[in-house]
mmCIF file of C-alpha atoms in Angstrom:
data_model
loop_
_atom_site.group_PDB
_atom_site.id
_atom_site.type_symbol
_atom_site.label_atom_id
_atom_site.label_comp_id
_atom_site.label_asym_id
_atom_site.label_seq_id
_atom_site.Cartn_x
_atom_site.Cartn_y
_atom_site.Cartn_z
ATOM 1 C CA MET Z 18 103.650 25.523 175.211
ATOM 2 C CA HIS Z 19 100.406 27.042 174.001
ATOM 3 C CA GLY Z 20 99.619 28.347 177.491
ATOM 4 C CA SER Z 21 103.103 29.852 177.797
ATOM 5 C CA SER Z 22 102.626 31.644 174.487
ATOM 6 C CA ASN Z 23 99.329 33.116 175.657
ATOM 7 C CA LEU Z 24 100.948 34.305 178.890
ATOM 8 C CA ALA Z 25 103.770 35.996 176.976
ATOM 9 C CA SER Z 26 101.265 37.643 174.645
ATOM 10 C CA HIS Z 27 99.212 38.986 177.549
ATOM 11 C CA ALA Z 28 102.344 40.221 179.332
ATOM 12 C CA LEU Z 29 103.404 42.066 176.175
ATOM 13 C CA MET Z 30 100.048 43.856 176.058
ATOM 14 C CA LEU Z 31 100.236 44.817 179.730
ATOM 15 C CA PHE Z 32 103.766 46.133 179.296
ATOM 16 C CA GLY Z 33 102.900 47.874 176.038
ATOM 17 C CA GLU Z 34 99.889 49.686 177.470
ATOM 18 C CA ARG Z 35 101.959 51.023 180.367
ATOM 19 C CA GLN Z 36 104.853 51.966 178.093
ATOM 20 C CA LEU Z 37 102.621 53.843 175.646
ATOM 21 C CA LEU Z 38 100.779 55.626 178.435
ATOM 22 C CA LEU Z 39 104.066 56.867 179.864
ATOM 23 C CA ALA Z 40 105.123 58.121 176.431
ATOM 24 C CA GLN Z 41 102.150 60.527 176.302
ATOM 25 C CA GLU Z 42 102.226 64.095 177.621
ATOM 26 C CA ALA Z 43 99.887 64.200 180.623
ATOM 27 C CA ASP Z 44 99.530 65.777 184.055
ATOM 28 C CA TRP Z 45 98.406 62.447 185.565
ATOM 29 C CA ARG Z 46 98.232 58.909 184.177
ATOM 30 C CA MET Z 47 95.602 56.311 185.115
ATOM 31 C CA ILE Z 48 96.248 52.587 184.697
ATOM 32 C CA HIS Z 49 93.521 49.959 184.834
ATOM 33 C CA GLY Z 50 95.107 47.147 186.826
ATOM 34 C CA GLU Z 51 98.135 46.874 189.073
ATOM 35 C CA LEU Z 52 101.240 48.908 188.376
ATOM 36 C CA ILE Z 53 103.141 45.596 188.097
ATOM 37 C CA PRO Z 54 100.622 42.845 187.263
ATOM 38 C CA TYR Z 55 101.404 39.232 188.132
ATOM 39 C CA GLU Z 56 102.293 38.401 184.516
ATOM 40 C CA LEU Z 57 105.025 41.054 184.495
ATOM 41 C CA ARG Z 58 106.342 40.062 187.931
ATOM 42 C CA THR Z 59 107.032 36.515 186.792
ATOM 43 C CA GLY Z 60 109.272 37.513 183.897
ATOM 44 C CA VAL Z 61 107.209 35.156 181.691
ATOM 45 C CA GLY Z 62 109.671 32.313 182.203
ATOM 46 C CA GLN Z 63 112.696 34.441 181.290
ATOM 47 C CA PRO Z 64 113.248 36.775 184.252
ATOM 48 C CA ARG Z 65 116.842 37.634 183.359
ATOM 49 C CA GLU Z 66 115.707 39.127 180.028
ATOM 50 C CA ASN Z 67 112.208 40.293 180.894
ATOM 51 C CA LEU Z 68 112.412 41.752 184.394
ATOM 52 C CA PRO Z 69 114.918 44.582 183.669
ATOM 53 C CA PRO Z 70 112.616 46.431 181.200
ATOM 54 C CA VAL Z 71 109.702 46.030 183.634
ATOM 55 C CA PHE Z 72 111.769 47.412 186.511
ATOM 56 C CA GLU Z 73 112.977 50.336 184.410
ATOM 57 C CA LEU Z 74 109.416 51.157 183.345
ATOM 58 C CA VAL Z 75 108.259 51.207 186.971
ATOM 59 C CA ARG Z 76 111.212 53.394 187.961
ATOM 60 C CA ARG Z 77 110.077 55.939 185.375
ATOM 61 C CA TYR Z 78 106.529 55.957 186.778
ATOM 62 C CA VAL Z 79 107.863 56.407 190.299
ATOM 63 C CA ALA Z 80 110.175 59.220 189.181
ATOM 64 C CA ASP Z 81 107.223 60.977 187.520
ATOM 65 C CA GLN Z 82 105.110 60.449 190.674
ATOM 66 C CA LYS Z 83 101.784 61.412 189.053
ATOM 67 C CA PHE Z 84 100.277 57.990 188.369
ATOM 68 C CA ILE Z 85 97.260 56.056 189.605
ATOM 69 C CA ALA Z 86 96.851 52.283 189.134
ATOM 70 C CA VAL Z 87 93.326 51.048 189.872
ATOM 71 C CA SER Z 88 92.358 47.413 190.372
ATOM 72 C CA GLU Z 89 89.519 45.436 191.909
ATOM 73 C CA SER Z 90 89.670 44.692 195.608
ATOM 74 C CA PRO Z 91 91.105 41.182 196.277
ATOM 75 C CA GLU Z 92 89.136 38.445 197.997
ATOM 76 C CA ASP Z 93 91.142 38.953 201.180
ATOM 77 C CA LEU Z 94 89.046 38.807 204.357
ATOM 78 C CA ASP Z 95 90.879 41.643 206.103
ATOM 79 C CA VAL Z 96 90.614 43.861 203.027
ATOM 80 C CA LEU Z 97 86.946 43.001 202.547
ATOM 81 C CA ASN Z 98 86.225 43.855 206.186
ATOM 82 C CA ALA Z 99 88.060 47.152 205.794
ATOM 83 C CA GLY Z 100 85.994 47.868 202.692
ATOM 84 C CA ILE Z 101 82.784 47.365 204.648
ATOM 85 C CA VAL Z 102 83.893 49.840 207.307
ATOM 86 C CA LEU Z 103 84.804 52.535 204.781
ATOM 87 C CA GLU Z 104 82.201 55.138 203.901
ATOM 88 C CA PRO Z 105 81.976 56.410 200.296
ATOM 89 C CA GLY Z 106 84.628 59.079 199.847
ATOM 90 C CA GLU Z 107 87.002 57.545 202.414
ATOM 91 C CA PHE Z 108 90.269 55.659 201.982
ATOM 92 C CA ILE Z 109 92.892 53.897 204.070
ATOM 93 C CA GLU Z 110 96.510 53.008 203.351
ATOM 94 C CA LEU Z 111 96.866 49.219 203.408
ATOM 95 C CA ARG Z 112 100.538 48.647 202.705
ATOM 96 C CA THR Z 113 103.350 49.563 200.322
ATOM 97 C CA LEU Z 114 104.530 47.997 197.092
ATOM 98 C CA HIS Z 115 107.495 46.755 199.135
ATOM 99 C CA ASP Z 116 105.113 44.580 201.180
ATOM 100 C CA ASP Z 117 103.251 43.416 198.087
ATOM 101 C CA LEU Z 118 106.314 42.395 196.074
ATOM 102 C CA THR Z 119 108.021 40.798 199.069
ATOM 103 C CA ALA Z 120 104.966 38.576 199.580
ATOM 104 C CA PHE Z 121 105.148 37.639 195.886
ATOM 105 C CA LEU Z 122 108.873 36.880 196.046
ATOM 106 C CA ASP Z 123 108.958 34.984 199.343
ATOM 107 C CA GLY Z 124 105.431 33.603 199.389
ATOM 108 C CA ASP Z 125 102.599 34.391 201.771
ATOM 109 C CA GLN Z 126 101.497 31.578 204.069
ATOM 110 C CA ASP Z 127 98.329 33.400 205.131
ATOM 111 C CA ALA Z 128 97.309 33.902 201.506
ATOM 112 C CA GLY Z 129 98.335 30.372 200.558
ATOM 113 C CA THR Z 130 100.853 31.454 197.903
ATOM 114 C CA GLY Z 131 104.283 29.922 197.376
ATOM 115 C CA ARG Z 132 107.638 31.498 196.625
ATOM 116 C CA ALA Z 133 108.365 32.864 193.167
ATOM 117 C CA GLY Z 134 110.314 30.355 191.107
ATOM 118 C CA PHE Z 135 113.435 32.440 190.534
ATOM 119 C CA ASN Z 136 117.041 31.318 190.742
ATOM 120 C CA ARG Z 137 119.368 32.974 193.256
ATOM 121 C CA ASN Z 138 120.607 35.699 190.888
ATOM 122 C CA ASP Z 139 117.097 36.667 189.786
ATOM 123 C CA GLN Z 140 115.909 36.677 193.397
ATOM 124 C CA HIS Z 141 118.735 39.062 194.281
ATOM 125 C CA THR Z 142 117.870 41.366 191.369
ATOM 126 C CA PHE Z 143 114.209 41.371 192.339
ATOM 127 C CA ARG Z 144 114.991 42.027 196.001
ATOM 128 C CA GLU Z 145 117.223 44.978 195.119
ATOM 129 C CA PHE Z 146 114.405 46.435 193.029
ATOM 130 C CA ILE Z 147 111.976 45.989 195.942
ATOM 131 C CA ARG Z 148 114.385 47.758 198.286
ATOM 132 C CA GLU Z 149 114.806 50.640 195.838
ATOM 133 C CA VAL Z 150 111.256 51.221 194.600
ATOM 134 C CA GLY Z 151 108.909 49.349 196.941
ATOM 135 C CA PRO Z 152 108.677 51.975 199.719
ATOM 136 C CA GLU Z 153 107.936 54.712 197.157
ATOM 137 C CA VAL Z 154 104.510 53.301 196.194
ATOM 138 C CA SER Z 155 101.546 53.292 198.574
ATOM 139 C CA ILE Z 156 98.614 50.897 198.182
ATOM 140 C CA LEU Z 157 95.230 52.269 199.239
ATOM 141 C CA LEU Z 158 91.735 50.904 199.656
ATOM 142 C CA LEU Z 159 89.128 53.513 198.804
ATOM 143 C CA LYS Z 160 85.473 53.944 197.956
ATOM 144 C CA ALA Z 161 83.724 56.393 195.695
ATOM 145 C CA GLY Z 162 80.466 54.442 195.755
ATOM 146 C CA HIS Z 163 79.433 51.158 197.346
ATOM 147 C CA ARG Z 164 82.314 49.053 196.043
ATOM 148 C CA PRO Z 165 85.921 49.511 197.225
ATOM 149 C CA PHE Z 166 88.881 49.522 194.848
ATOM 150 C CA ILE Z 167 92.636 49.195 195.249
ATOM 151 C CA LEU Z 168 94.708 52.201 194.228
ATOM 152 C CA GLU Z 169 98.492 52.358 193.836
ATOM 153 C CA CYS Z 170 100.166 55.759 193.806
ATOM 154 C CA HIS Z 171 103.364 57.523 194.828
ATOM 155 C CA ARG Z 172 103.727 57.820 198.588
ATOM 156 C CA ASP Z 173 104.124 61.603 198.329
ATOM 157 C CA ARG Z 174 100.936 61.948 196.245
ATOM 158 C CA VAL Z 175 98.468 59.945 198.315
ATOM 159 C CA GLU Z 176 96.048 62.788 199.060
ATOM 160 C CA GLU Z 177 96.145 64.080 195.483
ATOM 161 C CA ALA Z 178 95.734 60.625 193.954
ATOM 162 C CA ALA Z 179 92.816 59.710 196.207
ATOM 163 C CA ALA Z 180 91.079 63.036 195.513
ATOM 164 C CA LEU Z 181 91.560 62.605 191.752
ATOM 165 C CA PHE Z 182 90.186 59.064 191.854
ATOM 166 C CA LEU Z 183 87.134 60.143 193.834
ATOM 167 C CA ALA Z 184 86.432 63.185 191.655
ATOM 168 C CA ASP Z 185 86.723 61.184 188.437
ATOM 169 C CA ALA Z 186 84.681 58.243 189.748
ATOM 170 C CA LEU Z 187 81.884 60.413 191.141
ATOM 171 C CA TRP Z 188 81.770 62.516 187.976
ATOM 172 C CA THR Z 189 80.724 59.443 185.973
ATOM 173 C CA ARG Z 190 77.064 60.085 186.752
ATOM 174 C CA GLY Z 191 77.270 63.087 189.025
ATOM 175 C CA LEU Z 192 76.126 63.448 192.599
ATOM 176 C CA PRO Z 193 72.419 63.558 193.475
ATOM 177 C CA ASP Z 194 71.003 66.638 195.152
ATOM 178 C CA ASP Z 195 71.026 65.095 198.630
ATOM 179 C CA GLY Z 196 74.778 64.547 198.465
ATOM 180 C CA ALA Z 197 74.573 60.740 198.640
ATOM 181 C CA THR Z 198 76.953 58.769 196.416
ATOM 182 C CA SER Z 199 74.585 55.914 195.602
ATOM 183 C CA ALA Z 200 74.152 57.120 192.020
ATOM 184 C CA ALA Z 201 77.858 56.863 191.261
ATOM 185 C CA ARG Z 202 79.332 53.709 189.777
ATOM 186 C CA GLY Z 203 82.434 54.348 191.824
ATOM 187 C CA PHE Z 204 85.006 53.694 189.081
ATOM 188 C CA PRO Z 205 87.081 56.323 187.232
ATOM 189 C CA PHE Z 206 85.235 57.718 184.226
ATOM 190 C CA HIS Z 207 88.348 58.228 182.117
ATOM 191 C CA ILE Z 208 89.406 54.577 182.363
ATOM 192 C CA ASP Z 209 85.953 53.537 181.147
ATOM 193 C CA LEU Z 210 86.164 56.173 178.409
ATOM 194 C CA ALA Z 211 89.547 54.920 177.214
ATOM 195 C CA ASP Z 212 88.193 51.370 177.056
ATOM 196 C CA SER Z 213 85.141 52.529 175.108
ATOM 197 C CA VAL Z 214 87.248 54.502 172.619
ATOM 198 C CA ALA Z 215 89.627 51.557 172.084
ATOM 199 C CA ARG Z 216 86.684 49.207 171.446
ATOM 200 C CA THR Z 217 85.219 51.665 168.947
ATOM 201 C CA MET Z 218 88.457 52.342 167.055
ATOM 202 C CA PHE Z 219 89.906 48.830 166.986
ATOM 203 C CA GLN Z 220 88.360 45.512 166.077
ATOM 204 C CA SER Z 221 89.451 42.324 167.824
ATOM 205 C CA GLY Z 222 93.201 41.806 167.424
ATOM 206 C CA GLU Z 223 93.845 45.224 165.862
ATOM 207 C CA PHE Z 224 94.644 46.904 169.180
ATOM 208 C CA ARG Z 225 97.348 44.345 169.874
ATOM 209 C CA ARG Z 226 98.934 45.020 166.472
ATOM 210 C CA PHE Z 227 98.711 48.756 167.160
ATOM 211 C CA VAL Z 228 100.507 48.347 170.497
ATOM 212 C CA GLU Z 229 103.222 46.165 168.961
ATOM 213 C CA THR Z 230 103.802 48.658 166.150
ATOM 214 C CA ARG Z 231 104.054 51.594 168.548
ATOM 215 C CA LEU Z 232 106.473 49.650 170.770
ATOM 216 C CA MET Z 233 108.736 49.062 167.800
ATOM 217 C CA GLU Z 234 108.553 52.777 166.928
ATOM 218 C CA LEU Z 235 109.651 53.532 170.504
ATOM 219 C CA GLY Z 236 112.557 51.110 170.149
ATOM 220 C CA VAL Z 237 111.140 48.470 172.487
ATOM 221 C CA GLU Z 238 111.873 45.354 170.470
ATOM 222 C CA GLN Z 239 113.313 43.068 173.128
ATOM 223 C CA GLY Z 240 112.275 42.025 176.596
ATOM 224 C CA ILE Z 241 108.896 40.885 177.959
ATOM 225 C CA ALA Z 242 108.136 38.673 174.971
ATOM 226 C CA ASP Z 243 109.367 38.289 171.427
ATOM 227 C CA LEU Z 244 107.139 39.841 168.794
ATOM 228 C CA ASP Z 245 105.778 37.370 166.266
ATOM 229 C CA PRO Z 246 107.665 38.140 163.023
ATOM 230 C CA ARG Z 247 104.589 37.177 160.968
ATOM 231 C CA ARG Z 248 102.746 40.153 162.477
ATOM 232 C CA THR Z 249 105.587 42.655 162.154
ATOM 233 C CA ARG Z 250 106.352 42.239 158.463
ATOM 234 C CA GLY Z 251 106.515 45.478 156.526
#
Protein backbone atom coordinates (compact mmCIF):
# COMPACT_ATOMS: atom_id res chain seq x y z
CA MET A 1 0.00 0.00 0.00
CA HIS A 2 2.87 2.30 0.87
CA GLY A 3 4.53 1.64 -2.49
CA SER A 4 1.27 2.32 -4.33
CA SER A 5 0.94 5.64 -2.52
CA ASN A 6 4.45 6.64 -3.54
CA LEU A 7 3.72 5.73 -7.16
CA ALA A 8 0.54 7.83 -7.16
CA SER A 9 2.42 10.75 -5.62
CA HIS A 10 5.16 10.57 -8.24
CA ALA A 11 2.60 10.29 -11.05
CA LEU A 12 0.83 13.39 -9.73
CA MET A 13 4.08 15.35 -9.87
CA LEU A 14 4.84 14.18 -13.41
CA PHE A 15 1.34 15.09 -14.55
CA GLY A 16 1.40 18.39 -12.68
CA GLU A 17 4.71 19.51 -14.16
CA ARG A 18 3.46 18.84 -17.68
CA GLN A 19 0.11 20.50 -17.00
CA LEU A 20 1.70 23.64 -15.55
CA LEU A 21 4.22 23.87 -18.37
CA LEU A 22 1.42 23.76 -20.93
CA ALA A 23 -0.44 26.51 -19.06
CA GLN A 24 2.46 28.95 -19.61
CA GLU A 25 2.79 31.23 -22.64
CA ALA A 26 5.81 30.00 -24.61
CA ASP A 27 7.04 29.54 -28.17
CA TRP A 28 8.44 26.08 -27.33
CA ARG A 29 8.19 23.87 -24.24
CA MET A 30 10.91 21.51 -23.00
CA ILE A 31 10.10 18.53 -20.78
CA HIS A 32 12.72 16.58 -18.86
CA GLY A 33 11.63 12.97 -19.29
CA GLU A 34 9.25 11.19 -21.63
CA LEU A 35 6.11 12.89 -22.85
CA ILE A 36 4.13 10.04 -21.25
CA PRO A 37 6.31 8.48 -18.52
CA TYR A 38 5.69 4.89 -17.42
CA GLU A 39 3.91 6.01 -14.24
CA LEU A 40 1.32 7.92 -16.27
CA ARG A 41 0.88 5.11 -18.80
CA THR A 42 -0.15 2.65 -16.10
CA GLY A 43 -3.02 4.76 -14.80
CA VAL A 44 -1.62 4.21 -11.27
CA GLY A 45 -3.94 1.26 -10.68
CA GLN A 46 -7.05 3.17 -11.77
CA PRO A 47 -6.79 3.48 -15.56
CA ARG A 48 -10.48 4.25 -16.10
CA GLU A 49 -10.18 7.41 -13.97
CA ASN A 50 -6.55 8.34 -14.53
CA LEU A 51 -5.85 7.68 -18.20
CA PRO A 52 -8.39 10.14 -19.71
CA PRO A 53 -6.74 13.28 -18.21
CA VAL A 54 -3.32 11.99 -19.32
CA PHE A 55 -4.58 11.38 -22.86
CA GLU A 56 -6.21 14.80 -23.01
CA LEU A 57 -3.01 16.48 -21.81
CA VAL A 58 -0.98 14.73 -24.52
CA ARG A 59 -3.55 15.69 -27.16
CA ARG A 60 -3.04 19.33 -26.21
CA TYR A 61 0.74 19.02 -26.57
CA VAL A 62 0.34 17.37 -29.96
CA ALA A 63 -2.12 20.05 -31.09
CA ASP A 64 0.36 22.75 -30.06
CA GLN A 65 3.18 20.89 -31.85
CA LYS A 66 6.02 22.95 -30.33
CA PHE A 67 7.23 20.63 -27.58
CA ILE A 68 10.42 18.71 -26.86
CA ALA A 69 10.62 15.84 -24.34
CA VAL A 70 14.19 14.84 -23.48
CA SER A 71 15.18 11.64 -21.69
CA GLU A 72 18.27 9.50 -21.24
CA SER A 73 19.03 6.89 -23.86
CA PRO A 74 17.74 3.42 -22.80
CA GLU A 75 20.02 0.45 -22.27
CA ASP A 76 18.88 -1.06 -25.56
CA LEU A 77 21.70 -2.62 -27.59
CA ASP A 78 20.42 -1.39 -30.95
CA VAL A 79 19.96 2.14 -29.62
CA LEU A 80 23.37 2.11 -27.95
CA ASN A 81 25.00 0.98 -31.20
CA ALA A 82 23.19 3.73 -33.08
CA GLY A 83 24.43 6.23 -30.51
CA ILE A 84 28.02 5.15 -31.11
CA VAL A 85 27.66 5.68 -34.85
CA LEU A 86 26.20 9.17 -34.48
CA GLU A 87 28.56 12.13 -34.61
CA PRO A 88 27.90 15.14 -32.33
CA GLY A 89 25.28 17.30 -34.01
CA GLU A 90 23.59 14.37 -35.77
CA PHE A 91 20.28 12.63 -35.12
CA ILE A 92 18.22 9.73 -36.43
CA GLU A 93 14.52 8.93 -36.16
CA LEU A 94 14.11 5.68 -34.22
CA ARG A 95 10.37 5.14 -34.15
CA THR A 96 7.07 6.84 -33.34
CA LEU A 97 5.09 7.10 -30.14
CA HIS A 98 2.70 4.62 -31.77
CA ASP A 99 5.48 1.99 -31.71
CA ASP A 100 6.48 2.89 -28.17
CA LEU A 101 2.99 2.73 -26.66
CA THR A 102 2.05 -0.40 -28.59
CA ALA A 103 5.09 -2.17 -27.12
CA PHE A 104 3.97 -1.01 -23.66
CA LEU A 105 0.39 -2.18 -24.20
CA ASP A 106 1.09 -5.53 -25.85
CA GLY A 107 4.49 -6.29 -24.36
CA ASP A 108 7.84 -6.56 -26.09
CA GLN A 109 9.43 -10.01 -26.17
CA ASP A 110 12.80 -8.67 -27.32
CA ALA A 111 12.89 -6.20 -24.44
CA GLY A 112 11.58 -8.78 -21.98
CA THR A 113 8.51 -6.76 -20.97
CA GLY A 114 5.02 -8.17 -20.47
CA ARG A 115 1.62 -6.85 -21.46
CA ALA A 116 0.08 -3.96 -19.57
CA GLY A 117 -2.38 -5.20 -16.96
CA PHE A 118 -5.50 -3.52 -18.32
CA ASN A 119 -8.96 -5.00 -18.68
CA ARG A 120 -10.55 -5.22 -22.13
CA ASN A 121 -12.28 -1.83 -21.97
CA ASP A 122 -9.14 -0.01 -20.83
CA GLN A 123 -7.09 -1.78 -23.50
CA HIS A 124 -9.55 -0.59 -26.13
CA THR A 125 -9.39 3.00 -24.84
CA PHE A 126 -5.61 2.92 -24.82
CA ARG A 127 -5.44 1.43 -28.31
CA GLU A 128 -7.75 4.11 -29.70
CA PHE A 129 -5.52 6.78 -28.18
CA ILE A 130 -2.45 5.14 -29.76
CA ARG A 131 -4.16 5.09 -33.15
CA GLU A 132 -5.12 8.76 -32.83
CA VAL A 133 -1.98 10.33 -31.36
CA GLY A 134 0.84 7.79 -31.72
CA PRO A 135 1.82 8.55 -35.34
CA GLU A 136 1.95 12.29 -34.60
CA VAL A 137 5.00 12.03 -32.30
CA SER A 138 8.46 11.11 -33.56
CA ILE A 139 11.15 9.66 -31.29
CA LEU A 140 14.72 10.65 -32.15
CA LEU A 141 18.18 9.70 -30.97
CA LEU A 142 20.54 12.65 -31.13
CA LYS A 143 23.88 13.90 -29.87
CA ALA A 144 25.06 17.36 -28.99
CA GLY A 145 28.18 16.09 -27.25
CA HIS A 146 29.51 12.61 -26.52
CA ARG A 147 26.35 11.19 -24.96
CA PRO A 148 23.17 10.52 -26.96
CA PHE A 149 19.71 11.44 -25.70
CA ILE A 150 16.17 10.50 -26.67
CA LEU A 151 13.97 13.32 -27.94
CA GLU A 152 10.21 13.21 -28.54
CA CYS A 153 8.65 15.88 -30.74
CA HIS A 154 5.85 16.43 -33.24
CA ARG A 155 6.45 14.64 -36.52
CA ASP A 156 6.08 17.90 -38.46
CA ARG A 157 8.65 19.68 -36.26
CA VAL A 158 11.51 17.19 -36.30
CA GLU A 159 14.10 19.47 -37.91
CA GLU A 160 13.14 22.44 -35.74
CA ALA A 161 13.08 20.41 -32.53
CA ALA A 162 16.45 18.79 -33.21
CA ALA A 163 18.03 22.15 -34.08
CA LEU A 164 16.62 23.74 -30.91
CA PHE A 165 17.90 20.88 -28.76
CA LEU A 166 21.37 21.09 -30.28
CA ALA A 167 21.57 24.89 -30.01
CA ASP A 168 20.44 24.88 -26.38
CA ALA A 169 22.68 21.96 -25.39
CA LEU A 170 25.78 23.38 -27.08
CA TRP A 171 25.15 26.84 -25.64
CA THR A 172 25.59 25.45 -22.12
CA ARG A 173 29.35 26.01 -22.29
CA GLY A 174 29.78 27.29 -25.81
CA LEU A 175 31.78 25.83 -28.65
CA PRO A 176 35.59 25.90 -28.60
CA ASP A 177 37.45 27.76 -31.32
CA ASP A 178 38.26 24.61 -33.30
CA GLY A 179 34.58 23.80 -33.69
CA ALA A 180 34.74 20.53 -31.72
CA THR A 181 31.84 19.78 -29.37
CA SER A 182 33.87 18.10 -26.63
CA ALA A 183 33.42 21.07 -24.30
CA ALA A 184 29.64 20.82 -24.36
CA ARG A 185 27.77 18.79 -21.77
CA GLY A 186 25.29 17.86 -24.46
CA PHE A 187 22.11 18.47 -22.45
CA PRO A 188 19.69 21.41 -22.84
CA PHE A 189 20.75 24.40 -20.76
CA HIS A 190 17.22 25.57 -20.02
CA ILE A 191 16.19 22.26 -18.46
CA ASP A 192 19.20 22.44 -16.15
CA LEU A 193 18.37 26.08 -15.42
CA ALA A 194 14.77 25.26 -14.52
CA ASP A 195 15.97 22.53 -12.16
CA SER A 196 18.46 24.90 -10.54
CA VAL A 197 15.84 27.63 -10.06
CA ALA A 198 13.34 25.16 -8.55
CA ARG A 199 15.98 23.88 -6.11
CA THR A 200 16.82 27.45 -5.10
CA MET A 201 13.23 28.63 -4.65
CA PHE A 202 11.74 25.55 -3.00
CA GLN A 203 12.94 23.44 -0.12
CA SER A 204 12.25 19.71 -0.04
CA GLY A 205 8.51 19.04 -0.26
CA GLU A 206 7.57 22.66 -1.00
CA PHE A 207 7.66 22.21 -4.77
CA ARG A 208 5.16 19.37 -4.54
CA ARG A 209 2.79 21.56 -2.51
CA PHE A 210 3.26 24.35 -5.05
CA VAL A 211 2.34 22.02 -7.92
CA GLU A 212 -0.72 20.68 -6.09
CA THR A 213 -1.93 24.20 -5.30
CA ARG A 214 -1.51 25.35 -8.90
CA LEU A 215 -3.34 22.25 -10.17
CA MET A 216 -6.28 23.07 -7.94
CA GLU A 217 -6.25 26.67 -9.22
CA LEU A 218 -6.40 25.27 -12.77
CA GLY A 219 -9.35 23.08 -11.80
CA VAL A 220 -7.45 19.80 -11.95
CA GLU A 221 -8.73 18.17 -8.78
CA GLN A 222 -9.51 14.67 -10.00
CA GLY A 223 -7.66 12.07 -12.01
CA ILE A 224 -4.07 10.79 -11.75
CA ALA A 225 -4.13 10.62 -7.96
CA ASP A 226 -6.21 12.03 -5.15
CA LEU A 227 -4.68 15.00 -3.38
CA ASP A 228 -4.05 14.44 0.32
CA PRO A 229 -6.67 16.58 2.10
CA ARG A 230 -4.23 17.23 4.97
CA ARG A 231 -2.00 19.15 2.54
CA THR A 232 -4.78 21.08 0.81
CA ARG A 233 -6.45 22.60 3.85
CA GLY A 234 -7.03 26.33 3.62
